[in-house]
PDB file of C-alpha atoms and ligand atoms in Angstrom:
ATOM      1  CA  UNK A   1    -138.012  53.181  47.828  1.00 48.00           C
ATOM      2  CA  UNK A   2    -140.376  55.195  50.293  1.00 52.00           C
ATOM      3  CA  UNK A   3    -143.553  56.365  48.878  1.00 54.00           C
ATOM      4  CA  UNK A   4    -144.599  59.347  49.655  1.00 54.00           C
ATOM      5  CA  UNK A   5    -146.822  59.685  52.704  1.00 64.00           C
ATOM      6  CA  UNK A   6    -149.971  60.989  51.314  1.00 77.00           C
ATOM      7  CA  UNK A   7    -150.942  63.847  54.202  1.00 93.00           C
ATOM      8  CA  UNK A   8    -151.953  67.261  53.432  1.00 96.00           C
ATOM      9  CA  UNK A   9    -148.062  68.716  53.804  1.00 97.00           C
ATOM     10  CA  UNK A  10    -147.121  66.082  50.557  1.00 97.00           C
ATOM     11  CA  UNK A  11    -150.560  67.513  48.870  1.00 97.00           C
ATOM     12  CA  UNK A  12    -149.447  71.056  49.272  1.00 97.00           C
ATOM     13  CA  UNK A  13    -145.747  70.028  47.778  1.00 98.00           C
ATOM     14  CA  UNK A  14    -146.929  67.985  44.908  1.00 98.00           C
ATOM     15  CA  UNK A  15    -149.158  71.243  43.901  1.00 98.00           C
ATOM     16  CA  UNK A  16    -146.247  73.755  44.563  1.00 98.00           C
ATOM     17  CA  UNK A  17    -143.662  71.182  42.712  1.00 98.00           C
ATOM     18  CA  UNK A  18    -145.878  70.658  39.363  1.00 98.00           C
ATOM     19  CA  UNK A  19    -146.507  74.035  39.294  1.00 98.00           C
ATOM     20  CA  UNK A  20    -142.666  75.138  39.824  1.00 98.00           C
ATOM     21  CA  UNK A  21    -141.867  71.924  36.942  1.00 98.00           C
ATOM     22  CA  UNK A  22    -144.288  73.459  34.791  1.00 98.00           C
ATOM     23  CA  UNK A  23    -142.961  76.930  35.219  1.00 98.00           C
ATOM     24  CA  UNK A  24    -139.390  75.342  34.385  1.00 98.00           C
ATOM     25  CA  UNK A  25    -140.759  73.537  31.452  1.00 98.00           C
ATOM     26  CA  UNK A  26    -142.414  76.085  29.473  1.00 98.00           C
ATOM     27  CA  UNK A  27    -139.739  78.551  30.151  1.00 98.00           C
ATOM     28  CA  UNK A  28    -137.155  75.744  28.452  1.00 98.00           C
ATOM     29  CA  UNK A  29    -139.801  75.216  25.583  1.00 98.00           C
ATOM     30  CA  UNK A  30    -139.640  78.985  24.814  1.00 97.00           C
ATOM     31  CA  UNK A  31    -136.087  79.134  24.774  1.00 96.00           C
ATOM     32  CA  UNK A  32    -135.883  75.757  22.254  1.00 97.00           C
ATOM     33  CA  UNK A  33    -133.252  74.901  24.767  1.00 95.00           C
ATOM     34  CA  UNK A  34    -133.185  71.358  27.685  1.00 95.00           C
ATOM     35  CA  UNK A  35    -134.871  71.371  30.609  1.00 97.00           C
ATOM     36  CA  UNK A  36    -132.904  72.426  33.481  1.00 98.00           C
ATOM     37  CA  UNK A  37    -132.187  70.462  36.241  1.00 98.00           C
ATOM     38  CA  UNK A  38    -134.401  71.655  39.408  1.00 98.00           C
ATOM     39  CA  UNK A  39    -132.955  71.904  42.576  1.00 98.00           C
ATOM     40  CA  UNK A  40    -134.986  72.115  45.228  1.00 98.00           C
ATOM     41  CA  UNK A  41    -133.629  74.243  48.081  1.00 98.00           C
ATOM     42  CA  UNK A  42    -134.703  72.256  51.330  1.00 98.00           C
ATOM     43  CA  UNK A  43    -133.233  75.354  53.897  1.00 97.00           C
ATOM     44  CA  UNK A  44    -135.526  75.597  57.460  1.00 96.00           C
ATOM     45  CA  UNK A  45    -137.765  72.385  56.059  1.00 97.00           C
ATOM     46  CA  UNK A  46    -137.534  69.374  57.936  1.00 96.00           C
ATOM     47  CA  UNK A  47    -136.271  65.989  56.287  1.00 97.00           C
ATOM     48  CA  UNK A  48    -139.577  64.822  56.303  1.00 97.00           C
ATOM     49  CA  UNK A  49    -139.965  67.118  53.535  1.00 97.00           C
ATOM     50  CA  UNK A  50    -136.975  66.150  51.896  1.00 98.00           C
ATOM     51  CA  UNK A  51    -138.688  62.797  51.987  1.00 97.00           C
ATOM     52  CA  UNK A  52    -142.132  63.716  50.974  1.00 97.00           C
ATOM     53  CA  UNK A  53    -140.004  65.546  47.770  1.00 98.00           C
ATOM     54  CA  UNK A  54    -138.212  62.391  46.949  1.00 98.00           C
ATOM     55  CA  UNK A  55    -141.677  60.292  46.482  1.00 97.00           C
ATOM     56  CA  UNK A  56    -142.587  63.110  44.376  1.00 97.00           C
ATOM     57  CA  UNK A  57    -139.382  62.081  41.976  1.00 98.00           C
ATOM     58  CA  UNK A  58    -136.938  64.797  42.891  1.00 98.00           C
ATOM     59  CA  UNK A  59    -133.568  63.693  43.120  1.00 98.00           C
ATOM     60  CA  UNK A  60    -131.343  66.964  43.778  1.00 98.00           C
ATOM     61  CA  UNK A  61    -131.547  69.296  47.285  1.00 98.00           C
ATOM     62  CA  UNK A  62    -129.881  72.426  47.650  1.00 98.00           C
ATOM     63  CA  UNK A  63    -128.715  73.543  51.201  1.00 98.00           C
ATOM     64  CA  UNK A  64    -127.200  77.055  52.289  1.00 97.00           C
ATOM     65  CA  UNK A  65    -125.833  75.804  55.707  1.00 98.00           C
ATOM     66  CA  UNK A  66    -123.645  73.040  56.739  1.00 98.00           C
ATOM     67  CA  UNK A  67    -124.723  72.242  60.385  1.00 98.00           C
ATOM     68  CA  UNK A  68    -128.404  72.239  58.903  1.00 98.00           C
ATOM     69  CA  UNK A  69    -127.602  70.111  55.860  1.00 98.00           C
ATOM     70  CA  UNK A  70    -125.371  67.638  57.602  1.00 98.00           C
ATOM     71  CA  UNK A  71    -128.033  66.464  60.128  1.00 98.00           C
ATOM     72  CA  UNK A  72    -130.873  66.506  57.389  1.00 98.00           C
ATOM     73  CA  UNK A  73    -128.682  64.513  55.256  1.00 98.00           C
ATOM     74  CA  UNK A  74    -128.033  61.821  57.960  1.00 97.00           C
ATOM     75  CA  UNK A  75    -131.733  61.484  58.640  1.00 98.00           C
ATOM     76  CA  UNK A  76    -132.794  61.173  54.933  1.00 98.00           C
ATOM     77  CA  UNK A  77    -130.779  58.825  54.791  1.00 96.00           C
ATOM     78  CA  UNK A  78    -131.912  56.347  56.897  1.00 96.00           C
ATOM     79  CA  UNK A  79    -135.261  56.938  55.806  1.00 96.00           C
ATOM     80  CA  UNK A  80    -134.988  55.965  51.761  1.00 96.00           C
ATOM     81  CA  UNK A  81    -133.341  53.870  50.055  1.00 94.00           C
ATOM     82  CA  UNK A  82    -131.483  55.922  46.944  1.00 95.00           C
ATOM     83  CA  UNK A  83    -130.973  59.311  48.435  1.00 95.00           C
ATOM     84  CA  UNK A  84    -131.280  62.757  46.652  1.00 98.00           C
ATOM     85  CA  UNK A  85    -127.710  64.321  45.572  1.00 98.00           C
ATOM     86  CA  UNK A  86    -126.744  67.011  47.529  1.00 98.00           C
ATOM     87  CA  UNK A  87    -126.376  70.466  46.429  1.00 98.00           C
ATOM     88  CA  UNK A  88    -124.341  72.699  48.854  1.00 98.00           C
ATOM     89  CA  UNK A  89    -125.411  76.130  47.620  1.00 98.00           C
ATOM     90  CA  UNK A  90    -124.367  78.615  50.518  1.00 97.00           C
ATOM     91  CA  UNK A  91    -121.349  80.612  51.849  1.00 96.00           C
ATOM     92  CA  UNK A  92    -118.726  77.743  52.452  1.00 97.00           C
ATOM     93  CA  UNK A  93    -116.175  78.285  55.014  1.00 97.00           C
ATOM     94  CA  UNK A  94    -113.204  76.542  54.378  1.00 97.00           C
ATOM     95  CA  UNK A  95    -113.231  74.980  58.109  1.00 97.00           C
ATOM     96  CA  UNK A  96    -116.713  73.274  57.122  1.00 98.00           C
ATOM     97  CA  UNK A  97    -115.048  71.419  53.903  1.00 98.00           C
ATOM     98  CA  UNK A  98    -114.626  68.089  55.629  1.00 98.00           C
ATOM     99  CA  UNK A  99    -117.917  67.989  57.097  1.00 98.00           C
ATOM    100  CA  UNK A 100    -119.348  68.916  53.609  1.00 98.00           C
ATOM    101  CA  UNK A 101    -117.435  66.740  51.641  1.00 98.00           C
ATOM    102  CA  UNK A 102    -119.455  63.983  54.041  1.00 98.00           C
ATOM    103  CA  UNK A 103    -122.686  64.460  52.047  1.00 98.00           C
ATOM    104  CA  UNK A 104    -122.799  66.524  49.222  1.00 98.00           C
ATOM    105  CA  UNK A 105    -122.377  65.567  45.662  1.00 98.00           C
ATOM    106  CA  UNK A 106    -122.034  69.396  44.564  1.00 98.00           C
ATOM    107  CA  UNK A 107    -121.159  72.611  45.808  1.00 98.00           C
ATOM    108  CA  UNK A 108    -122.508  75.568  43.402  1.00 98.00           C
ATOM    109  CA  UNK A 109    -120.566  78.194  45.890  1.00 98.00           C
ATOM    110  CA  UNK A 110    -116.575  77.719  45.319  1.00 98.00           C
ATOM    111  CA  UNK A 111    -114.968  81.378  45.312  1.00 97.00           C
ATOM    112  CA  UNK A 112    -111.743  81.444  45.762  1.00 97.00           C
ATOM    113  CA  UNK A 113    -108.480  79.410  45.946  1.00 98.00           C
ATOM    114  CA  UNK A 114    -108.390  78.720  49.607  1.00 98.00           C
ATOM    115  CA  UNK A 115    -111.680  76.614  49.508  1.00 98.00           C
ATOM    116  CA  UNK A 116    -110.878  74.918  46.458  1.00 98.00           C
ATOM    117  CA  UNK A 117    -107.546  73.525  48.415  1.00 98.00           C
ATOM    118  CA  UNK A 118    -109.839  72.522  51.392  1.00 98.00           C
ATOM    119  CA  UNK A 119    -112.351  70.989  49.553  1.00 98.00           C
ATOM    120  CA  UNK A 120    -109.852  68.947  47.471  1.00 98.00           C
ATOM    121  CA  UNK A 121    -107.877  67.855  50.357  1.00 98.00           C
ATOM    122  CA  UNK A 122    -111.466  67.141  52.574  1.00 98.00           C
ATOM    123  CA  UNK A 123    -111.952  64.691  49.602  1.00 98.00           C
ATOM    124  CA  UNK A 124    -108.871  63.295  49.939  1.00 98.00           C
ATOM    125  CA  UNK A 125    -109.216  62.405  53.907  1.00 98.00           C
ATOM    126  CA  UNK A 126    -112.925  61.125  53.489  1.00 98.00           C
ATOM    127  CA  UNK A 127    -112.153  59.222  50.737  1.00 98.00           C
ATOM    128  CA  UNK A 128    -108.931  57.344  53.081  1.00 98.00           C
ATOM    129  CA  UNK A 129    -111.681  57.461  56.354  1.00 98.00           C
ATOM    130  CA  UNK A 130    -114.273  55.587  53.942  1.00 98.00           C
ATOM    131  CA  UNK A 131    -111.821  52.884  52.788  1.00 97.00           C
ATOM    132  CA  UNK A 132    -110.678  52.316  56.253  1.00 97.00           C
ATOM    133  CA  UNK A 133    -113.764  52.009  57.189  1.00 97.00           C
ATOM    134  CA  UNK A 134    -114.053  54.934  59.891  1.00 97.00           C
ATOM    135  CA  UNK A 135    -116.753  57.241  57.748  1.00 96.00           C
ATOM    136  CA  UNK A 136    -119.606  56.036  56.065  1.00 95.00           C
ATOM    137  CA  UNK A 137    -119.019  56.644  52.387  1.00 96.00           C
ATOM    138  CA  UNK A 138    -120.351  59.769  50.702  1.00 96.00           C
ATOM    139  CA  UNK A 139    -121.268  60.245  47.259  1.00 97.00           C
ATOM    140  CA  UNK A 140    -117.778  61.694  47.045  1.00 96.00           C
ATOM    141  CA  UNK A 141    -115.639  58.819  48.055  1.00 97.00           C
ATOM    142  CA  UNK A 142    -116.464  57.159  44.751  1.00 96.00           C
ATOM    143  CA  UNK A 143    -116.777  60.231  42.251  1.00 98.00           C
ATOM    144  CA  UNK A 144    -115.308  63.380  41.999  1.00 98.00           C
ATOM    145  CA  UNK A 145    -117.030  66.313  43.716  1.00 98.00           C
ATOM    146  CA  UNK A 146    -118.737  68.544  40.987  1.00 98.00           C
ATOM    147  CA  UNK A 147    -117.627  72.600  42.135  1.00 99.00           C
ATOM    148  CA  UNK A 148    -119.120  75.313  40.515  1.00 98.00           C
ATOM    149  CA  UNK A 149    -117.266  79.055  40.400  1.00 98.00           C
ATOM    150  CA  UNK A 150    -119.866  81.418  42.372  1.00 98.00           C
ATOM    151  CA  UNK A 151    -119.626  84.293  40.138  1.00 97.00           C
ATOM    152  CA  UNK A 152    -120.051  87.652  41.449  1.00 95.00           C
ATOM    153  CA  UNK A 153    -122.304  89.803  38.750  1.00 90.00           C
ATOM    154  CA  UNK A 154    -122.656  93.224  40.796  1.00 80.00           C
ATOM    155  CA  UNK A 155    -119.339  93.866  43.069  1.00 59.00           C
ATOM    156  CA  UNK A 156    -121.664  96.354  44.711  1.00 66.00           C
ATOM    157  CA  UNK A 157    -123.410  94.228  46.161  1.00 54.00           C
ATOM    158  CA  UNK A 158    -121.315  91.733  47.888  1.00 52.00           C
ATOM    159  CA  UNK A 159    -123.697  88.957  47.594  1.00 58.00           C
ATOM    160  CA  UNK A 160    -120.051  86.737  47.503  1.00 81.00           C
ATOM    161  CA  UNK A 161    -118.945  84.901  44.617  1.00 95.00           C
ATOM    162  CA  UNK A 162    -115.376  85.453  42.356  1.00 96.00           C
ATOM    163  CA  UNK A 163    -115.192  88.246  39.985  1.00 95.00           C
ATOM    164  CA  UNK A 164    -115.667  87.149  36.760  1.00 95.00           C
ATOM    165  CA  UNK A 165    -112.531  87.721  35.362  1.00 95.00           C
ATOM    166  CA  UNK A 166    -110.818  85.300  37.992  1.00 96.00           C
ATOM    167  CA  UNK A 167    -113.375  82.447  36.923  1.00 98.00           C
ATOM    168  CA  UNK A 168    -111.083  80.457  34.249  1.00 98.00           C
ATOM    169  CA  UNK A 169    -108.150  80.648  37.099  1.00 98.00           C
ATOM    170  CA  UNK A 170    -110.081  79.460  39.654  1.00 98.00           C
ATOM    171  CA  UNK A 171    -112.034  76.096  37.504  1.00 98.00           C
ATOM    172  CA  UNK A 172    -108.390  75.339  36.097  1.00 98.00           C
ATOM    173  CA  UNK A 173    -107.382  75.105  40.253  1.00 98.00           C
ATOM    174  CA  UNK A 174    -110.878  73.233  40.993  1.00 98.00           C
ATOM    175  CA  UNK A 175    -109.836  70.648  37.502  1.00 98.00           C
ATOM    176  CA  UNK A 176    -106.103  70.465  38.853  1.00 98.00           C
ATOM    177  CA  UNK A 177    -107.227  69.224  42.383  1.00 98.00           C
ATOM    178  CA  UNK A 178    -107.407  65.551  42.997  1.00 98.00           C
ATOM    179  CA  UNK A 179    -111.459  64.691  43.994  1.00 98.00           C
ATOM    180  CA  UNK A 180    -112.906  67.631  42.246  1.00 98.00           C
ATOM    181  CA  UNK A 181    -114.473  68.658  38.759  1.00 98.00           C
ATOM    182  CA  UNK A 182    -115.086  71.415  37.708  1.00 98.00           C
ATOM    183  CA  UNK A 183    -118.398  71.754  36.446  1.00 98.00           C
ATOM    184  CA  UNK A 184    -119.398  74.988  35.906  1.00 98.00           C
ATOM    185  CA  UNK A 185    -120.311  78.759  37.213  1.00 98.00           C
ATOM    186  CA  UNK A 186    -123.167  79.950  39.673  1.00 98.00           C
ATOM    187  CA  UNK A 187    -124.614  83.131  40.476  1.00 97.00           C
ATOM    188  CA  UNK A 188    -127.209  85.159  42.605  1.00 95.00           C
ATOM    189  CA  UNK A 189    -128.790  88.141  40.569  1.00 93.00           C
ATOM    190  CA  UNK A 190    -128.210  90.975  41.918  1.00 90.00           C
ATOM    191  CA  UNK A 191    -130.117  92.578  44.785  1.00 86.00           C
ATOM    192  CA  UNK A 192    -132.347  95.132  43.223  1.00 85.00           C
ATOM    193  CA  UNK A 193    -131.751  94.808  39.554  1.00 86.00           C
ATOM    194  CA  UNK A 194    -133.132  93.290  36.320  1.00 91.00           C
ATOM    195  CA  UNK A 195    -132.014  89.752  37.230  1.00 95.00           C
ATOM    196  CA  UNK A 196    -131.900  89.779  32.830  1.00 96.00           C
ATOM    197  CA  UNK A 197    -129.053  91.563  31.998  1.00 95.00           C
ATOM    198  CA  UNK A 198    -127.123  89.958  34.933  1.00 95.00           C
ATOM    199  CA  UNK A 199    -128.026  86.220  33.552  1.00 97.00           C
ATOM    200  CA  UNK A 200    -126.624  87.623  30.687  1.00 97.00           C
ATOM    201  CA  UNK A 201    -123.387  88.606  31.642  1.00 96.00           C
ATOM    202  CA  UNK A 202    -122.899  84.771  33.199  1.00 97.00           C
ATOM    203  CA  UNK A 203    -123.503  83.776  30.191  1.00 98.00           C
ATOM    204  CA  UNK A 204    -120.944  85.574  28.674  1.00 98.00           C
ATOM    205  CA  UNK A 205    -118.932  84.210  31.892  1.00 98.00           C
ATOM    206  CA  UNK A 206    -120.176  80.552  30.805  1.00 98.00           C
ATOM    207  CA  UNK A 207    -119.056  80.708  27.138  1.00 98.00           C
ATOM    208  CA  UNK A 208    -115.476  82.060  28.192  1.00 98.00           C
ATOM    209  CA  UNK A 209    -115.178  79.010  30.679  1.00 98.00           C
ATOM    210  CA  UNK A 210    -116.102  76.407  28.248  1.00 98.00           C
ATOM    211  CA  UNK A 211    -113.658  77.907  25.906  1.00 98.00           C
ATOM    212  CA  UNK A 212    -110.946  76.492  28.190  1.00 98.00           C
ATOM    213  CA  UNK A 213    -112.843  73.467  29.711  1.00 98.00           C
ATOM    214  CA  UNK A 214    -115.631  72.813  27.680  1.00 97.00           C
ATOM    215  CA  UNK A 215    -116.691  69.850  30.239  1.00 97.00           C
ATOM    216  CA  UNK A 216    -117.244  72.674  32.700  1.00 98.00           C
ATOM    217  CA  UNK A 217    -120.929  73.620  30.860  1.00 98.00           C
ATOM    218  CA  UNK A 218    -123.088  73.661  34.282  1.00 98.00           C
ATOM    219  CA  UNK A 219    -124.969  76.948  34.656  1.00 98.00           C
ATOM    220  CA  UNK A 220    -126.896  77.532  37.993  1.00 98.00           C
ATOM    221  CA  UNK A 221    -128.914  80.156  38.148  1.00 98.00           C
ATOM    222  CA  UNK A 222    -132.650  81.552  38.665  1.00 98.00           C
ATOM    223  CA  UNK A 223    -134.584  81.020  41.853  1.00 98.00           C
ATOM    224  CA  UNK A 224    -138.359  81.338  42.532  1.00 98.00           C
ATOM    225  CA  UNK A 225    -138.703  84.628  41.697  1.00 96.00           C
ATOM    226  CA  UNK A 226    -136.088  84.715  38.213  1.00 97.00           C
ATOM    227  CA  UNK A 227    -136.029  81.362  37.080  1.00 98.00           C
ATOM    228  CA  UNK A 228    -137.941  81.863  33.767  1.00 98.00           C
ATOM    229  CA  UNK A 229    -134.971  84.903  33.067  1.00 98.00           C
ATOM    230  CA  UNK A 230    -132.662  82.406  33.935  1.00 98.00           C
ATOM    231  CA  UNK A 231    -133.936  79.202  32.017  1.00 98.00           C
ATOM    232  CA  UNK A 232    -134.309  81.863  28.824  1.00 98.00           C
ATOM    233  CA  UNK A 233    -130.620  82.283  29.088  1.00 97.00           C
ATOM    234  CA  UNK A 234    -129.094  79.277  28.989  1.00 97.00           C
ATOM    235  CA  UNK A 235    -129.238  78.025  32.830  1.00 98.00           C
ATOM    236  CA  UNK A 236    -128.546  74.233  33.095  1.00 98.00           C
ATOM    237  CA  UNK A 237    -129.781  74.196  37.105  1.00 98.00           C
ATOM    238  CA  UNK A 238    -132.058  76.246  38.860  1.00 98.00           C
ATOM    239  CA  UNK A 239    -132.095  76.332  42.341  1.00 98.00           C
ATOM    240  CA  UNK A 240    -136.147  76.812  43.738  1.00 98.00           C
ATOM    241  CA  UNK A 241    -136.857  76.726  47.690  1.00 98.00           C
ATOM    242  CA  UNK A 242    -139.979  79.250  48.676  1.00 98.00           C
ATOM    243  CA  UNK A 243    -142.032  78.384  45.768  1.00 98.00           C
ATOM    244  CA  UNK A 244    -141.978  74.303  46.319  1.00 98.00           C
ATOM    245  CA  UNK A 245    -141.347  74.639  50.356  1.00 98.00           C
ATOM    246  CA  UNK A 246    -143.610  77.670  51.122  1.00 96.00           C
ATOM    247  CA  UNK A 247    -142.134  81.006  52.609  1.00 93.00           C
ATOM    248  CA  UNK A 248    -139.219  80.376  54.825  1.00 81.00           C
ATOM    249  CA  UNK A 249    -139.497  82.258  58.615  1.00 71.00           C
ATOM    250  CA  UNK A 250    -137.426  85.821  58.288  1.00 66.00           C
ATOM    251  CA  UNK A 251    -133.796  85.584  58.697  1.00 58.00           C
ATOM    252  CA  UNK A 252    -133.078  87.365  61.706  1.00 46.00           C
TER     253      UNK A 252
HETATM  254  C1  LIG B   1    -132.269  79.944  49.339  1.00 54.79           C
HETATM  255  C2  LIG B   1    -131.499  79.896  48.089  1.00 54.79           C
HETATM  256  C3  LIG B   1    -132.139  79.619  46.875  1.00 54.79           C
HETATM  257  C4  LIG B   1    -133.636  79.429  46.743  1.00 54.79           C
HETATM  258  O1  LIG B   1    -134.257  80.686  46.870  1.00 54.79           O
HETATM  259  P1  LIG B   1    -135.831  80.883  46.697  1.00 54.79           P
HETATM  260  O2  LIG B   1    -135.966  82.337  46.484  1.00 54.79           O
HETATM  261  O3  LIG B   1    -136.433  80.425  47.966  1.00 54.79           O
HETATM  262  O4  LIG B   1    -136.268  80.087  45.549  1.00 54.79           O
HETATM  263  C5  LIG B   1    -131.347  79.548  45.737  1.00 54.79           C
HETATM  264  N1  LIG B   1    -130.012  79.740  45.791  1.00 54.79           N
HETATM  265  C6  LIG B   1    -129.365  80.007  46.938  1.00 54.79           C
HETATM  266  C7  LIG B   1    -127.909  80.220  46.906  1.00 54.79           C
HETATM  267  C8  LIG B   1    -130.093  80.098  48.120  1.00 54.79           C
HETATM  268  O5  LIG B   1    -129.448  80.369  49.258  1.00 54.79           O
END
């Protein structure tokens, strides 16, 4: 394993990261409930940084874009030994499946039936490319790709994700599909709005799920500026980019 290269950028991370664990911690503590898995979202930041994170101990990376994630992913690659797992958090467009099924280990953002079909037949041809030797073998040509339901908590606001009362449909397609598991919901709080109440209504969301697959338990949710909200109801991920990486350049 790489260890971290101790310059001022992996100073500035391992500050921003403690802080962000600690934040994560205490919020769990409070709660009486287990520490979430944190997810640091990598999105604009080099793979150095993805690098630098890894000799800092974290093991899971969220990405929003597949062009982005795809080349990162190649280059941290090559550059340590036991790679992070991939989390593919963004929009997915069903025409990127194969190239995402490549690297990632998750995708939090499955939200409707036509991706789930892509992603489970991606799976399928990487996982015949692999054996033949044609692709180099992702984390998914040896275990099922974990998909979370994106859940949409205000339809107002079109921030994507299935309506909630489509959910248990769409993780019974996601268990049904050859390659995939389904592991669980995701959501974005609401533009605008107490992100509390909305964590609460995934919860609701969560507890309906695992009434019909009760290995399907994952909760993502919270972000740099909700995660405590999130952590205090029940989220088993949280998914942190601007408060480990710094502010990311405006999206134009
Ligand atoms: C960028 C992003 C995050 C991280 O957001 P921050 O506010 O930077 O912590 C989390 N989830 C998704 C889906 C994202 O696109």
């Amino acid at each position: 394993m790489s260890a971290a290269p101790d310059d001022a950028r992996t100073r500035e991370l391992a500050a921003a990261l403690e802080r962000v664990r600690r934040r994560v911690r205490t919020a769990a503590a409070a709660a009486g409930t287990a520490e979430p898995v944190l997810v640091a979202v990598t999105k604009f930041f080099p793979a150095a940084d993805v690098v630098r994170l890894h000799g800092l101990g974290v093991r899971d990376v969220g990405e929003n874009r597949d062009q982005e994630a795809a080349a990162k992913a190649r280059e941290v690659r090559a550059l340590v030994e036991d790679p992070p797992a991939w989390h593919f958090v963004g929009q997915l467009q069903s025409n990127k499946a194969r190239s995402v099924v490549r690297y990632a280990s998750w995708v939090h953002s499955v939200d409707r039936a036509s991706l789930v079909d892509a992603l489970g037949r991606a799976v399928a041809r990487h996982r015949e490319a692999a054996a033949a030797g044609e692709q180099e073998p992702g984390p998914c040509a040896t275990a099922d790709l974990v998909c979370l339901v994106q859940v949409s908590l205000d339809a107002e606001e079109h921030r994507g994700g299935a309506r909630p009362e489509d959910v248990v449909e769409l993780a019974r397609r996601i268990e049904d599909t050859e390659g995939l598991r389904a592991g669980g919901v995701m959501a974005v709080a609401p533009l605008g709005a107490e992100p509390g109440p909305a964590f609460d209504r995934l919860r609701e969301v969560s507890q309906r799920l695992q009434e019909a697959l009760p290995g399907a338990s994952a909760v993502s949710a919270g972000m740099s500026q909700d995660l405590e909200e999130a952590v205090a109801r029940g989220a088993t991920h949280v998914r942190v980019g601007s408060d480990i990486l710094g502010p990311r350049p405006p999206v134009g």
